[in-house]
Coordinates of C-alpha atoms in Angstrom, one line a residue:
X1 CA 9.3 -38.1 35.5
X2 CA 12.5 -40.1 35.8
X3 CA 12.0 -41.2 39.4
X4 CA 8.0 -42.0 38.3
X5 CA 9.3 -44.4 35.5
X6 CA 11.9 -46.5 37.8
X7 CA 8.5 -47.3 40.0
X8 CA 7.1 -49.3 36.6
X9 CA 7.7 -52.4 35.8
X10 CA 7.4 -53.7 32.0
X11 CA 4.3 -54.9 32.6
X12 CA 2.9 -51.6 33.5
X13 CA 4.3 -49.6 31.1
X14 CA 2.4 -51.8 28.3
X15 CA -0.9 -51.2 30.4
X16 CA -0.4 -48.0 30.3
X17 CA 0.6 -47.0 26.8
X18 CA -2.3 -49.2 25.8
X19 CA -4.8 -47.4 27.9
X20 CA -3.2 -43.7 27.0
X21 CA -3.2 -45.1 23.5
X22 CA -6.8 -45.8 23.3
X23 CA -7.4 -42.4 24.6
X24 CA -5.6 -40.6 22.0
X25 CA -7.0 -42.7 19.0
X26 CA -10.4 -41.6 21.0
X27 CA -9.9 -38.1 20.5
X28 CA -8.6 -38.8 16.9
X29 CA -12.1 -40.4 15.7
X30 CA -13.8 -37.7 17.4
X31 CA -11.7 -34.7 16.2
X32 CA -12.4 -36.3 12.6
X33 CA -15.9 -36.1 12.9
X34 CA -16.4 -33.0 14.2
X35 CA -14.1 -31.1 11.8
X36 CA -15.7 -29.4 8.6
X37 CA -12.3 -29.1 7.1
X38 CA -11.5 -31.3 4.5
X39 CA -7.6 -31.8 5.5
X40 CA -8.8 -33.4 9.3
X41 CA -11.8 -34.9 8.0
X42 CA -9.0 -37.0 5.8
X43 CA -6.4 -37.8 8.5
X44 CA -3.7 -34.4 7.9
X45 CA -4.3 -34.1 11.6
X46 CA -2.9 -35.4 15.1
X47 CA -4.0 -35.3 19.1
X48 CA -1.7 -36.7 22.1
X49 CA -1.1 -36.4 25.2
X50 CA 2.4 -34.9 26.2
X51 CA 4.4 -35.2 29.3
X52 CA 4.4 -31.5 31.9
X53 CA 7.8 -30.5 30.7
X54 CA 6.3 -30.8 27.1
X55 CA 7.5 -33.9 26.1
X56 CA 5.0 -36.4 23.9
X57 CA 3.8 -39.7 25.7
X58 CA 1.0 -41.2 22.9
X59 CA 0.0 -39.3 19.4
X60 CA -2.7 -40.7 17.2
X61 CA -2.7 -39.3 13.7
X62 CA -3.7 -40.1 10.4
X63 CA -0.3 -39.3 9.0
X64 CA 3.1 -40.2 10.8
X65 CA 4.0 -36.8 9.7
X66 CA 1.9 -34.7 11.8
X67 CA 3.5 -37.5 15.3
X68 CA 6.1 -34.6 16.3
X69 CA 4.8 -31.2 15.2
X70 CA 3.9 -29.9 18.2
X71 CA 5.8 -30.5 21.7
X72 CA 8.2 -27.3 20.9
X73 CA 5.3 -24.9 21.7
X74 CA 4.4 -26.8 24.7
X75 CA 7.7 -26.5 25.9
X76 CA 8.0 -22.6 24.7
X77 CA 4.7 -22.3 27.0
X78 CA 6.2 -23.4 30.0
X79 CA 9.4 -21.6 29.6
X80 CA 8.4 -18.3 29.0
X81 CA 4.7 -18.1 29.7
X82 CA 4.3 -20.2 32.9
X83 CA 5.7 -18.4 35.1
X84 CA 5.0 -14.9 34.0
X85 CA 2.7 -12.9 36.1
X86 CA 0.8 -11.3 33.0
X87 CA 0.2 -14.6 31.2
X88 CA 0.9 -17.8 33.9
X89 CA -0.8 -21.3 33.3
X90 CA -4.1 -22.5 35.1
X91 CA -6.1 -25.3 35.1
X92 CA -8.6 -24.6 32.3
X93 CA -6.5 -22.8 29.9
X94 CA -6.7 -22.9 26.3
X95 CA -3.7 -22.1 23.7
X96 CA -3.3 -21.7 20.5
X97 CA -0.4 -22.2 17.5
X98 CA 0.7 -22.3 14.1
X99 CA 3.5 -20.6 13.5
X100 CA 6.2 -22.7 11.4
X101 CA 8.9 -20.8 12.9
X102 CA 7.7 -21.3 16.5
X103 CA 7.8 -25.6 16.0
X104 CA 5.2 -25.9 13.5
X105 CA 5.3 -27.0 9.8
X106 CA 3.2 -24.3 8.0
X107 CA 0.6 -21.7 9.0
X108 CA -2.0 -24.5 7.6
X109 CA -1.4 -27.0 10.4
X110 CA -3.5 -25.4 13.3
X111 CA -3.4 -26.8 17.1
X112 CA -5.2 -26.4 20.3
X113 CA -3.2 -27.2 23.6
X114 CA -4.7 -27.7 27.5
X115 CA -2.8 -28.0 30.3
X116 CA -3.9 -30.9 32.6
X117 CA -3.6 -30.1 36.1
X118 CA -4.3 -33.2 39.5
X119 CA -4.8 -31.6 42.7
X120 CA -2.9 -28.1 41.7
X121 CA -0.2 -29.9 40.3
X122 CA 0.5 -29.6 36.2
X123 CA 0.6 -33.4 35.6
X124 CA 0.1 -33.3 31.6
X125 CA -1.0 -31.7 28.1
X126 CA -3.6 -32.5 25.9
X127 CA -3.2 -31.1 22.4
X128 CA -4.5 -31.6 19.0
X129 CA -4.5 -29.8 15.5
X130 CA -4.0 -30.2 11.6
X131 CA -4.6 -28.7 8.2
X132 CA -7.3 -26.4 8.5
X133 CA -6.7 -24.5 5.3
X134 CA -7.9 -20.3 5.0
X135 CA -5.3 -18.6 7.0
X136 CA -6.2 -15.4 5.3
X137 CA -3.2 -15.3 3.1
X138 CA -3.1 -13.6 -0.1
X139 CA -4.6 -16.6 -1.7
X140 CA -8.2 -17.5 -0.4
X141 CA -8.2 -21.3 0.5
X142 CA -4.2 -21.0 2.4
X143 CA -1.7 -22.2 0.5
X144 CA -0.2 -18.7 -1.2
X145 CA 2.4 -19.9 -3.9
X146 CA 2.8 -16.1 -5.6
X147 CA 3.5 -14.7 -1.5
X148 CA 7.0 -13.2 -1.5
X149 CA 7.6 -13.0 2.1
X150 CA 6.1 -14.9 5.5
X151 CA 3.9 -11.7 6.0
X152 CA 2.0 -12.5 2.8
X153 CA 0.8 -16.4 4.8
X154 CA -2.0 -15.0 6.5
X155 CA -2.5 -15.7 10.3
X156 CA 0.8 -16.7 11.9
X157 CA 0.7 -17.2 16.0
X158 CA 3.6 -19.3 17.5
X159 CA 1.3 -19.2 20.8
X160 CA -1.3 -17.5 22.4
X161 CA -3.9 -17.9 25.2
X162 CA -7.5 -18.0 23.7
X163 CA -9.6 -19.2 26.4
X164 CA -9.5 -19.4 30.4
X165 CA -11.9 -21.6 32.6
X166 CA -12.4 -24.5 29.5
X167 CA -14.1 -21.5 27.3
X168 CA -12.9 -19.8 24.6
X169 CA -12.2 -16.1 24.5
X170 CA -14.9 -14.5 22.6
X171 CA -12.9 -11.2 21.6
X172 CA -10.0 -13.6 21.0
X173 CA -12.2 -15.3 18.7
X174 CA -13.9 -12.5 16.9
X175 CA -10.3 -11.5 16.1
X176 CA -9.4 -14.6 14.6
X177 CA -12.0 -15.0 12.5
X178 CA -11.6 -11.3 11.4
X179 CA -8.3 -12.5 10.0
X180 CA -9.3 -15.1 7.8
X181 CA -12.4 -15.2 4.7
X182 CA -14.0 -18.6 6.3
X183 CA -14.7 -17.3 9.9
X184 CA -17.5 -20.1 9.9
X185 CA -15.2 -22.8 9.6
X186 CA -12.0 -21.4 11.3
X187 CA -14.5 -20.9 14.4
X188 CA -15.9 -24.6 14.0
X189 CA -12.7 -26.0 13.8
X190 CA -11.8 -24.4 16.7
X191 CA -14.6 -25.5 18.5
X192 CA -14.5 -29.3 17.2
X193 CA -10.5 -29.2 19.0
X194 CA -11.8 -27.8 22.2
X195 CA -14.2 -30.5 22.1
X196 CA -11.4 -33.0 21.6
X197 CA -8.9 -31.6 24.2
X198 CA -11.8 -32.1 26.6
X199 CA -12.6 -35.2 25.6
X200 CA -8.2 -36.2 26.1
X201 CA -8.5 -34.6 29.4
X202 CA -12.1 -36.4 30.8
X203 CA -10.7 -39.9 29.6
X204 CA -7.2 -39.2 31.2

């Protein structure tokens, strides 16, 4: 990445985080409007494009909050899942997070992340997410003020592979929506950022 920046001169580098800009405030309008859940629909959400060591290039959001919640699992991915030969990284793969305690803020906040692979090589993530809301916590609708321990939160994965190819896993999925009380718009949601992280990885 270093050696890839010294080649750039200023000039380029404002090309270029215009153009990567557009396609992450791209991504933004369209995860927006796909979403059913109120918290997206209203901007509690983000997508960007991240370096391949996991690093973030260009976010659009509707809140600066949500700019940096999400590069720690990107770099957990490649650390401890890329290279190990019952989980690896491919072209085509889909992950999942939203475990605070794995980089996130709260189970709430709920992102999708794609590798980007050019000619074999892993080049770049795409990766979006936000405030979804049912986690299937002890409280129906998320947030669980009367839990008295993490365990009480509802669904809580700091990462895991749910599709292969660019399609989701459907036994992934039906577990997934078995966890929470809104499967219809957990597995809409989850559709609308699949949608999106195509969309990233098409215009990049």
């Amino acid at each position: 990445e270093s050696r890839g920046m010294a080649k750039l001169s200023a000039v380029d580098v404002d090309l270029l985080t215009h153009k990567l800009s557009a396609v992450v405030e791209e991504a933004r309008d369209v995860y927006m409007s796909l979403s059913i859940s109120e918290g997206i629909i209203t901007g509690d959400m983000n997508c960007g494009l991240f370096t391949a060591s996991g690093d973030p290039v260009v976010v659009g959001t509707g809140i600066y909050f949500h700019t940096l919640l999400n590069n720690a699992q990107l770099k957990y991915i490649n650390k401890y899942y890329r290279d190990d030969p019952s989980v690896g990284l491919r072209d085509g793969d889909i992950y999942f997070f939203n475990d605070e305690l794995a980089g996130g803020v709260h189970n709430m906040d709920m992102f999708s992340a794609m590798p980007i692979f050019w000619q074999g090589e892993l080049i770049a993530w795409a990766e979006c997410g936000g405030h979804q809301g049912e986690t299937g916590s002890i409280t129906p609708g998320g947030f669980a003020p009367t839990a008295k321990s993490r365990y009480e939160e509802g669904l809580h994965i700091p990462c895991m592979r749910i599709g292969e190819n660019f399609l989701l896993r459907r036994d992934v999925l039906d577990f997934m929506t078995g966890a929470v009380r809104n499967s219809f718009v957990f597995e809409a949601d989850l559709r609308s950022r699949l949608a999106t992280l195509m969309r990233i990885r098409e215009r990049f």
